[in-house]
C-alpha cells in the first residue's frame, strides 16, 4: 500500500467474460474520519475481526470515467464486428479484448488515440493462446472448438476453463438476455432466477431433451450491468 500511495497513481485491471478494462487511476490515502474509510474497515472486519485499526485504506479515482464508458462501447462493438460473431458467440469464446491509450508524456504532447486489441484469452482462459496471423472472422458461423470456452471440474464455478478442443466436462452452449439497455439492475436474486429458469430449458433442448441432465450458469452482477452487459451464460455438463 505504501508503494502504491507513494507512486500516486496506478492501473486497475478488471476482467469479465471476454472483456477487460484497464483503468488509470489517481491514488490517495483515506483519512480515518472519511466515511469510505469507515465503511471499508467495517466490511473487512466481517472477514478479519483482528484487522489493525491503523490499517492504511487507499482510494482510487479513474482519470476520466467518461473515457472508459466511451472506450467500452467502441471496443466491444468493434470486437464483435471484427470477429464476425454474434453476442452469444462472443461471450462463449475464449478470446477477449484490451485497450491502450497514450502514456502521460504522449498525451501532454497532443496524442489523442486509443486502440482495441484482440487477445487469445482473458479471465476465462489463461495462459493466453496464440491467435492466427489474421483473426478477422474468427467466430463467424460455427466457430472452431479451439476458440470456444469449456470447463473441466465438478462445477462450472470451481472448474478450470479450457478451450472446447481439449477434454472437458462442461460447455458454454447458449446465453440469455436478462434485460434491455435502459433497464435498471433488477438485483442479484432476480437475475439468478431468470438465468436458471432459462438455462434449464435451453440446455435441455441443446442436449436433445434427455430424461436427466446437469446444467450450470454464469451471471454477472451490478458492476457488469452498469458497464453494459445484459446476458448470462448457460452451461451443459457434457464431453461433446
PDB file of C-alpha atoms in Angstrom:
ATOM      1  CA  UNK A   1       0.000   0.000   0.000  1.00  0.00           C
ATOM      2  CA  UNK A   2       2.854   2.382   0.819  1.00  0.00           C
ATOM      3  CA  UNK A   3       4.434   1.905  -2.614  1.00  0.00           C
ATOM      4  CA  UNK A   4       1.140   2.464  -4.423  1.00  0.00           C
ATOM      5  CA  UNK A   5       0.397   5.566  -2.359  1.00  0.00           C
ATOM      6  CA  UNK A   6       3.877   6.937  -2.980  1.00  0.00           C
ATOM      7  CA  UNK A   7       3.510   6.406  -6.739  1.00  0.00           C
ATOM      8  CA  UNK A   8       0.339   8.499  -6.685  1.00  0.00           C
ATOM      9  CA  UNK A   9      -1.333   6.563  -9.499  1.00  0.00           C
ATOM     10  CA  UNK A  10      -1.801   3.008 -10.725  1.00  0.00           C
ATOM     11  CA  UNK A  11      -3.708   0.905 -13.253  1.00  0.00           C
ATOM     12  CA  UNK A  12      -6.639  -1.202 -12.054  1.00  0.00           C
ATOM     13  CA  UNK A  13      -7.388  -4.238 -14.211  1.00  0.00           C
ATOM     14  CA  UNK A  14     -10.892  -5.750 -14.271  1.00  0.00           C
ATOM     15  CA  UNK A  15     -11.744  -8.846 -16.294  1.00  0.00           C
ATOM     16  CA  UNK A  16     -15.146 -10.320 -17.037  1.00  0.00           C
ATOM     17  CA  UNK A  17     -16.318 -12.681 -19.701  1.00  0.00           C
ATOM     18  CA  UNK A  18     -14.493 -11.820 -22.955  1.00  0.00           C
ATOM     19  CA  UNK A  19     -13.932  -8.265 -21.723  1.00  0.00           C
ATOM     20  CA  UNK A  20     -11.143  -6.472 -19.909  1.00  0.00           C
ATOM     21  CA  UNK A  21     -10.864  -2.949 -18.547  1.00  0.00           C
ATOM     22  CA  UNK A  22      -7.613  -1.181 -17.683  1.00  0.00           C
ATOM     23  CA  UNK A  23      -8.331   1.995 -15.675  1.00  0.00           C
ATOM     24  CA  UNK A  24      -5.620   4.538 -14.984  1.00  0.00           C
ATOM     25  CA  UNK A  25      -6.350   5.926 -11.535  1.00  0.00           C
ATOM     26  CA  UNK A  26      -5.158   8.559  -9.130  1.00  0.00           C
ATOM     27  CA  UNK A  27      -4.415   7.178  -5.668  1.00  0.00           C
ATOM     28  CA  UNK A  28      -4.848   8.853  -2.299  1.00  0.00           C
ATOM     29  CA  UNK A  29      -4.934   7.793   1.348  1.00  0.00           C
ATOM     30  CA  UNK A  30      -8.341   7.928   3.008  1.00  0.00           C
ATOM     31  CA  UNK A  31      -8.399   9.663   6.395  1.00  0.00           C
ATOM     32  CA  UNK A  32      -9.980   7.736   9.302  1.00  0.00           C
ATOM     33  CA  UNK A  33     -12.873  10.245   9.512  1.00  0.00           C
ATOM     34  CA  UNK A  34     -13.721   9.629   5.839  1.00  0.00           C
ATOM     35  CA  UNK A  35     -16.930   7.576   5.526  1.00  0.00           C
ATOM     36  CA  UNK A  36     -15.349   5.468   2.787  1.00  0.00           C
ATOM     37  CA  UNK A  37     -12.515   4.574   5.179  1.00  0.00           C
ATOM     38  CA  UNK A  38     -15.010   3.618   7.881  1.00  0.00           C
ATOM     39  CA  UNK A  39     -17.144   1.532   5.504  1.00  0.00           C
ATOM     40  CA  UNK A  40     -14.082  -0.292   4.168  1.00  0.00           C
ATOM     41  CA  UNK A  41     -12.865  -1.147   7.662  1.00  0.00           C
ATOM     42  CA  UNK A  42     -16.323  -2.298   8.774  1.00  0.00           C
ATOM     43  CA  UNK A  43     -16.651  -4.562   5.738  1.00  0.00           C
ATOM     44  CA  UNK A  44     -13.205  -6.108   6.185  1.00  0.00           C
ATOM     45  CA  UNK A  45     -13.788  -6.749   9.910  1.00  0.00           C
ATOM     46  CA  UNK A  46     -16.586  -9.120   8.884  1.00  0.00           C
ATOM     47  CA  UNK A  47     -13.892 -11.417   7.480  1.00  0.00           C
ATOM     48  CA  UNK A  48     -10.917 -10.406   9.625  1.00  0.00           C
ATOM     49  CA  UNK A  49     -12.033  -9.200  13.087  1.00  0.00           C
ATOM     50  CA  UNK A  50      -8.414  -8.712  14.081  1.00  0.00           C
ATOM     51  CA  UNK A  51      -7.556  -6.180  11.386  1.00  0.00           C
ATOM     52  CA  UNK A  52      -5.475  -3.383  12.994  1.00  0.00           C
ATOM     53  CA  UNK A  53      -7.229  -0.054  13.498  1.00  0.00           C
ATOM     54  CA  UNK A  54      -4.351   1.826  11.840  1.00  0.00           C
ATOM     55  CA  UNK A  55      -4.638  -0.140   8.583  1.00  0.00           C
ATOM     56  CA  UNK A  56      -3.994   2.081   5.560  1.00  0.00           C
ATOM     57  CA  UNK A  57      -7.011   2.422   3.251  1.00  0.00           C
ATOM     58  CA  UNK A  58      -6.430   3.795  -0.232  1.00  0.00           C
ATOM     59  CA  UNK A  59      -8.879   5.462  -2.601  1.00  0.00           C
ATOM     60  CA  UNK A  60      -8.744   5.138  -6.393  1.00  0.00           C
ATOM     61  CA  UNK A  61     -10.219   7.619  -8.858  1.00  0.00           C
ATOM     62  CA  UNK A  62     -10.278   6.963 -12.620  1.00  0.00           C
ATOM     63  CA  UNK A  63      -8.839   9.923 -14.502  1.00  0.00           C
ATOM     64  CA  UNK A  64     -11.860  10.173 -16.783  1.00  0.00           C
ATOM     65  CA  UNK A  65     -14.839   7.825 -16.286  1.00  0.00           C
ATOM     66  CA  UNK A  66     -16.429   9.123 -19.495  1.00  0.00           C
ATOM     67  CA  UNK A  67     -13.408   7.885 -21.443  1.00  0.00           C
ATOM     68  CA  UNK A  68     -13.817   4.369 -20.037  1.00  0.00           C
ATOM     69  CA  UNK A  69     -17.514   4.336 -20.972  1.00  0.00           C
ATOM     70  CA  UNK A  70     -16.742   5.539 -24.486  1.00  0.00           C
ATOM     71  CA  UNK A  71     -13.969   3.008 -24.968  1.00  0.00           C
ATOM     72  CA  UNK A  72     -16.155   0.149 -23.710  1.00  0.00           C
ATOM     73  CA  UNK A  73     -18.839   0.936 -26.273  1.00  0.00           C
ATOM     74  CA  UNK A  74     -16.395   1.355 -29.139  1.00  0.00           C
ATOM     75  CA  UNK A  75     -14.175  -1.635 -28.377  1.00  0.00           C
ATOM     76  CA  UNK A  76     -16.933  -4.124 -27.527  1.00  0.00           C
ATOM     77  CA  UNK A  77     -18.875  -3.419 -30.730  1.00  0.00           C
ATOM     78  CA  UNK A  78     -15.719  -3.375 -32.873  1.00  0.00           C
ATOM     79  CA  UNK A  79     -14.573  -6.612 -31.225  1.00  0.00           C
ATOM     80  CA  UNK A  80     -17.758  -8.469 -32.198  1.00  0.00           C
ATOM     81  CA  UNK A  81     -17.738  -6.957 -35.688  1.00  0.00           C
ATOM     82  CA  UNK A  82     -14.110  -7.875 -36.320  1.00  0.00           C
ATOM     83  CA  UNK A  83     -14.598 -11.471 -35.186  1.00  0.00           C
ATOM     84  CA  UNK A  84     -17.964 -11.653 -37.033  1.00  0.00           C
ATOM     85  CA  UNK A  85     -19.574 -13.356 -34.052  1.00  0.00           C
ATOM     86  CA  UNK A  86     -22.948 -12.598 -32.510  1.00  0.00           C
ATOM     87  CA  UNK A  87     -23.219 -11.511 -28.866  1.00  0.00           C
ATOM     88  CA  UNK A  88     -23.756 -15.071 -27.677  1.00  0.00           C
ATOM     89  CA  UNK A  89     -20.751 -16.496 -29.534  1.00  0.00           C
ATOM     90  CA  UNK A  90     -18.517 -13.690 -28.271  1.00  0.00           C
ATOM     91  CA  UNK A  91     -19.493 -14.357 -24.648  1.00  0.00           C
ATOM     92  CA  UNK A  92     -18.909 -18.087 -25.066  1.00  0.00           C
ATOM     93  CA  UNK A  93     -15.483 -17.692 -26.658  1.00  0.00           C
ATOM     94  CA  UNK A  94     -12.026 -17.785 -25.102  1.00  0.00           C
ATOM     95  CA  UNK A  95     -10.946 -14.553 -26.793  1.00  0.00           C
ATOM     96  CA  UNK A  96     -11.331 -11.088 -25.320  1.00  0.00           C
ATOM     97  CA  UNK A  97     -10.136  -7.518 -25.851  1.00  0.00           C
ATOM     98  CA  UNK A  98      -7.920  -4.974 -24.166  1.00  0.00           C
ATOM     99  CA  UNK A  99      -7.378  -1.316 -24.917  1.00  0.00           C
ATOM    100  CA  UNK A 100      -4.414   1.018 -24.885  1.00  0.00           C
ATOM    101  CA  UNK A 101      -4.052   4.781 -24.838  1.00  0.00           C
ATOM    102  CA  UNK A 102      -1.094   7.218 -24.907  1.00  0.00           C
ATOM    103  CA  UNK A 103       1.133   7.476 -21.852  1.00  0.00           C
ATOM    104  CA  UNK A 104       1.165  10.763 -19.923  1.00  0.00           C
ATOM    105  CA  UNK A 105       4.065  12.227 -21.882  1.00  0.00           C
ATOM    106  CA  UNK A 106       2.464  11.447 -25.253  1.00  0.00           C
ATOM    107  CA  UNK A 107      -0.897  12.809 -24.059  1.00  0.00           C
ATOM    108  CA  UNK A 108       0.742  16.049 -22.973  1.00  0.00           C
ATOM    109  CA  UNK A 109       2.373  16.233 -26.391  1.00  0.00           C
ATOM    110  CA  UNK A 110      -1.046  16.086 -28.071  1.00  0.00           C
ATOM    111  CA  UNK A 111      -1.664  12.377 -28.747  1.00  0.00           C
ATOM    112  CA  UNK A 112      -5.411  11.624 -28.697  1.00  0.00           C
ATOM    113  CA  UNK A 113      -5.932   7.995 -29.703  1.00  0.00           C
ATOM    114  CA  UNK A 114      -6.923   4.670 -28.204  1.00  0.00           C
ATOM    115  CA  UNK A 115      -6.541   1.172 -29.609  1.00  0.00           C
ATOM    116  CA  UNK A 116      -8.597  -2.004 -29.138  1.00  0.00           C
ATOM    117  CA  UNK A 117      -6.705  -5.316 -29.414  1.00  0.00           C
ATOM    118  CA  UNK A 118      -7.980  -8.906 -29.616  1.00  0.00           C
ATOM    119  CA  UNK A 119      -6.191 -11.323 -27.278  1.00  0.00           C
ATOM    120  CA  UNK A 120      -6.334 -15.125 -27.098  1.00  0.00           C
ATOM    121  CA  UNK A 121      -7.564 -15.448 -23.532  1.00  0.00           C
ATOM    122  CA  UNK A 122      -8.669 -13.468 -20.523  1.00  0.00           C
ATOM    123  CA  UNK A 123     -10.311 -14.297 -17.201  1.00  0.00           C
ATOM    124  CA  UNK A 124     -11.901 -17.321 -18.863  1.00  0.00           C
ATOM    125  CA  UNK A 125      -8.603 -18.730 -20.171  1.00  0.00           C
ATOM    126  CA  UNK A 126      -5.005 -18.405 -19.022  1.00  0.00           C
ATOM    127  CA  UNK A 127      -2.326 -18.621 -20.198  1.00  0.00           C
ATOM    128  CA  UNK A 128      -3.165 -16.849 -23.427  1.00  0.00           C
ATOM    129  CA  UNK A 129      -3.258 -18.811 -26.680  1.00  0.00           C
ATOM    130  CA  UNK A 130      -1.587 -17.630 -29.877  1.00  0.00           C
ATOM    131  CA  UNK A 131      -4.098 -16.160 -32.327  1.00  0.00           C
ATOM    132  CA  UNK A 132      -3.986 -16.816 -36.066  1.00  0.00           C
ATOM    133  CA  UNK A 133      -1.988 -14.301 -38.102  1.00  0.00           C
ATOM    134  CA  UNK A 134      -5.310 -12.753 -39.114  1.00  0.00           C
ATOM    135  CA  UNK A 135      -8.086 -13.165 -36.525  1.00  0.00           C
ATOM    136  CA  UNK A 136     -10.738 -11.435 -38.623  1.00  0.00           C
ATOM    137  CA  UNK A 137     -13.875 -13.590 -38.831  1.00  0.00           C
ATOM    138  CA  UNK A 138     -12.611 -15.955 -36.115  1.00  0.00           C
ATOM    139  CA  UNK A 139     -16.129 -16.518 -34.703  1.00  0.00           C
ATOM    140  CA  UNK A 140     -18.066 -16.450 -37.958  1.00  0.00           C
ATOM    141  CA  UNK A 141     -20.669 -19.179 -38.495  1.00  0.00           C
ATOM    142  CA  UNK A 142     -19.967 -22.190 -36.282  1.00  0.00           C
ATOM    143  CA  UNK A 143     -16.691 -21.258 -34.548  1.00  0.00           C
ATOM    144  CA  UNK A 144     -13.992 -23.940 -34.137  1.00  0.00           C
ATOM    145  CA  UNK A 145     -13.906 -25.586 -30.712  1.00  0.00           C
ATOM    146  CA  UNK A 146     -10.426 -24.248 -30.044  1.00  0.00           C
ATOM    147  CA  UNK A 147     -11.916 -20.737 -29.685  1.00  0.00           C
ATOM    148  CA  UNK A 148     -14.959 -21.672 -27.579  1.00  0.00           C
ATOM    149  CA  UNK A 149     -14.929 -21.963 -23.787  1.00  0.00           C
ATOM    150  CA  UNK A 150     -15.483 -25.180 -21.866  1.00  0.00           C
ATOM    151  CA  UNK A 151     -14.576 -26.189 -18.319  1.00  0.00           C
ATOM    152  CA  UNK A 152     -13.288 -29.213 -16.509  1.00  0.00           C
ATOM    153  CA  UNK A 153     -14.284 -29.826 -12.890  1.00  0.00           C
ATOM    154  CA  UNK A 154     -17.126 -30.766 -10.574  1.00  0.00           C
ATOM    155  CA  UNK A 155     -18.948 -27.481 -11.190  1.00  0.00           C
ATOM    156  CA  UNK A 156     -18.615 -24.631 -13.657  1.00  0.00           C
ATOM    157  CA  UNK A 157     -17.670 -22.155 -10.937  1.00  0.00           C
ATOM    158  CA  UNK A 158     -14.999 -24.377  -9.404  1.00  0.00           C
ATOM    159  CA  UNK A 159     -13.797 -25.782 -12.710  1.00  0.00           C
ATOM    160  CA  UNK A 160     -10.838 -24.754 -14.844  1.00  0.00           C
ATOM    161  CA  UNK A 161     -11.709 -23.071 -18.132  1.00  0.00           C
ATOM    162  CA  UNK A 162     -10.253 -24.728 -21.233  1.00  0.00           C
ATOM    163  CA  UNK A 163     -10.834 -24.483 -24.992  1.00  0.00           C
ATOM    164  CA  UNK A 164     -13.552 -26.918 -26.074  1.00  0.00           C
ATOM    165  CA  UNK A 165     -10.984 -28.674 -28.277  1.00  0.00           C
ATOM    166  CA  UNK A 166      -9.470 -30.056 -25.048  1.00  0.00           C
ATOM    167  CA  UNK A 167     -11.035 -32.685 -22.736  1.00  0.00           C
ATOM    168  CA  UNK A 168     -13.814 -31.092 -20.674  1.00  0.00           C
ATOM    169  CA  UNK A 169     -16.882 -31.779 -18.550  1.00  0.00           C
ATOM    170  CA  UNK A 170     -18.825 -28.551 -19.193  1.00  0.00           C
ATOM    171  CA  UNK A 171     -19.525 -26.489 -22.309  1.00  0.00           C
ATOM    172  CA  UNK A 172     -20.969 -22.972 -22.588  1.00  0.00           C
ATOM    173  CA  UNK A 173     -23.812 -23.633 -25.032  1.00  0.00           C
ATOM    174  CA  UNK A 174     -26.217 -20.665 -25.003  1.00  0.00           C
ATOM    175  CA  UNK A 175     -26.752 -17.219 -23.494  1.00  0.00           C
ATOM    176  CA  UNK A 176     -29.848 -15.474 -22.174  1.00  0.00           C
ATOM    177  CA  UNK A 177     -30.663 -11.788 -22.399  1.00  0.00           C
ATOM    178  CA  UNK A 178     -31.943 -10.738 -18.973  1.00  0.00           C
ATOM    179  CA  UNK A 179     -32.662  -7.075 -19.676  1.00  0.00           C
ATOM    180  CA  UNK A 180     -32.644  -4.214 -22.151  1.00  0.00           C
ATOM    181  CA  UNK A 181     -30.149  -1.376 -22.449  1.00  0.00           C
ATOM    182  CA  UNK A 182     -32.102   1.168 -20.408  1.00  0.00           C
ATOM    183  CA  UNK A 183     -33.360  -1.182 -17.692  1.00  0.00           C
ATOM    184  CA  UNK A 184     -32.289  -0.654 -14.077  1.00  0.00           C
ATOM    185  CA  UNK A 185     -30.419  -3.511 -12.434  1.00  0.00           C
ATOM    186  CA  UNK A 186     -33.086  -5.951 -11.114  1.00  0.00           C
ATOM    187  CA  UNK A 187     -30.908  -7.366  -8.322  1.00  0.00           C
ATOM    188  CA  UNK A 188     -28.794 -10.492  -7.979  1.00  0.00           C
ATOM    189  CA  UNK A 189     -31.682 -12.729  -6.918  1.00  0.00           C
ATOM    190  CA  UNK A 190     -33.861 -11.779  -9.888  1.00  0.00           C
ATOM    191  CA  UNK A 191     -31.017 -12.200 -12.385  1.00  0.00           C
ATOM    192  CA  UNK A 192     -30.182 -15.613 -10.900  1.00  0.00           C
ATOM    193  CA  UNK A 193     -33.827 -16.761 -11.077  1.00  0.00           C
ATOM    194  CA  UNK A 194     -34.304 -15.640 -14.689  1.00  0.00           C
ATOM    195  CA  UNK A 195     -30.984 -17.183 -15.686  1.00  0.00           C
ATOM    196  CA  UNK A 196     -31.552 -20.567 -14.043  1.00  0.00           C
ATOM    197  CA  UNK A 197     -35.112 -20.906 -15.360  1.00  0.00           C
ATOM    198  CA  UNK A 198     -33.989 -20.207 -18.914  1.00  0.00           C
ATOM    199  CA  UNK A 199     -30.828 -22.301 -18.726  1.00  0.00           C
ATOM    200  CA  UNK A 200     -32.729 -25.364 -17.503  1.00  0.00           C
ATOM    201  CA  UNK A 201     -34.890 -25.333 -20.654  1.00  0.00           C
ATOM    202  CA  UNK A 202     -32.180 -24.141 -23.028  1.00  0.00           C
ATOM    203  CA  UNK A 203     -29.610 -26.740 -22.014  1.00  0.00           C
ATOM    204  CA  UNK A 204     -32.231 -29.498 -22.129  1.00  0.00           C
ATOM    205  CA  UNK A 205     -33.060 -28.535 -25.706  1.00  0.00           C
ATOM    206  CA  UNK A 206     -29.378 -28.347 -26.659  1.00  0.00           C
ATOM    207  CA  UNK A 207     -28.816 -31.881 -25.294  1.00  0.00           C
ATOM    208  CA  UNK A 208     -31.862 -33.232 -27.132  1.00  0.00           C
ATOM    209  CA  UNK A 209     -34.234 -33.436 -24.146  1.00  0.00           C
ATOM    210  CA  UNK A 210     -32.676 -36.332 -22.204  1.00  0.00           C
ATOM    211  CA  UNK A 211     -34.522 -37.755 -19.196  1.00  0.00           C
ATOM    212  CA  UNK A 212     -31.891 -36.301 -16.858  1.00  0.00           C
ATOM    213  CA  UNK A 213     -29.060 -33.837 -17.251  1.00  0.00           C
ATOM    214  CA  UNK A 214     -26.963 -31.315 -15.352  1.00  0.00           C
ATOM    215  CA  UNK A 215     -26.618 -27.667 -16.218  1.00  0.00           C
ATOM    216  CA  UNK A 216     -24.850 -24.624 -14.853  1.00  0.00           C
ATOM    217  CA  UNK A 217     -24.942 -20.879 -15.369  1.00  0.00           C
ATOM    218  CA  UNK A 218     -22.790 -17.805 -15.140  1.00  0.00           C
ATOM    219  CA  UNK A 219     -24.495 -14.496 -14.436  1.00  0.00           C
ATOM    220  CA  UNK A 220     -22.978 -11.130 -13.724  1.00  0.00           C
ATOM    221  CA  UNK A 221     -23.593  -8.523 -11.072  1.00  0.00           C
ATOM    222  CA  UNK A 222     -24.448  -4.860 -10.942  1.00  0.00           C
ATOM    223  CA  UNK A 223     -20.987  -3.646 -11.990  1.00  0.00           C
ATOM    224  CA  UNK A 224     -21.129  -5.599 -15.260  1.00  0.00           C
ATOM    225  CA  UNK A 225     -24.755  -4.464 -15.755  1.00  0.00           C
ATOM    226  CA  UNK A 226     -23.708  -0.829 -15.446  1.00  0.00           C
ATOM    227  CA  UNK A 227     -20.893  -1.483 -17.931  1.00  0.00           C
ATOM    228  CA  UNK A 228     -23.483  -2.681 -20.478  1.00  0.00           C
ATOM    229  CA  UNK A 229     -23.697  -6.464 -20.146  1.00  0.00           C
ATOM    230  CA  UNK A 230     -27.247  -7.842 -20.212  1.00  0.00           C
ATOM    231  CA  UNK A 231     -26.550 -11.542 -20.783  1.00  0.00           C
ATOM    232  CA  UNK A 232     -25.932 -14.657 -18.720  1.00  0.00           C
ATOM    233  CA  UNK A 233     -24.264 -17.853 -19.946  1.00  0.00           C
ATOM    234  CA  UNK A 234     -25.773 -21.366 -19.830  1.00  0.00           C
ATOM    235  CA  UNK A 235     -23.541 -24.426 -19.465  1.00  0.00           C
ATOM    236  CA  UNK A 236     -24.259 -28.082 -20.259  1.00  0.00           C
ATOM    237  CA  UNK A 237     -22.488 -30.941 -18.486  1.00  0.00           C
ATOM    238  CA  UNK A 238     -21.154 -32.809 -21.473  1.00  0.00           C
ATOM    239  CA  UNK A 239     -17.984 -34.119 -23.046  1.00  0.00           C
ATOM    240  CA  UNK A 240     -19.200 -33.110 -26.519  1.00  0.00           C
TER     241      UNK A 240
END
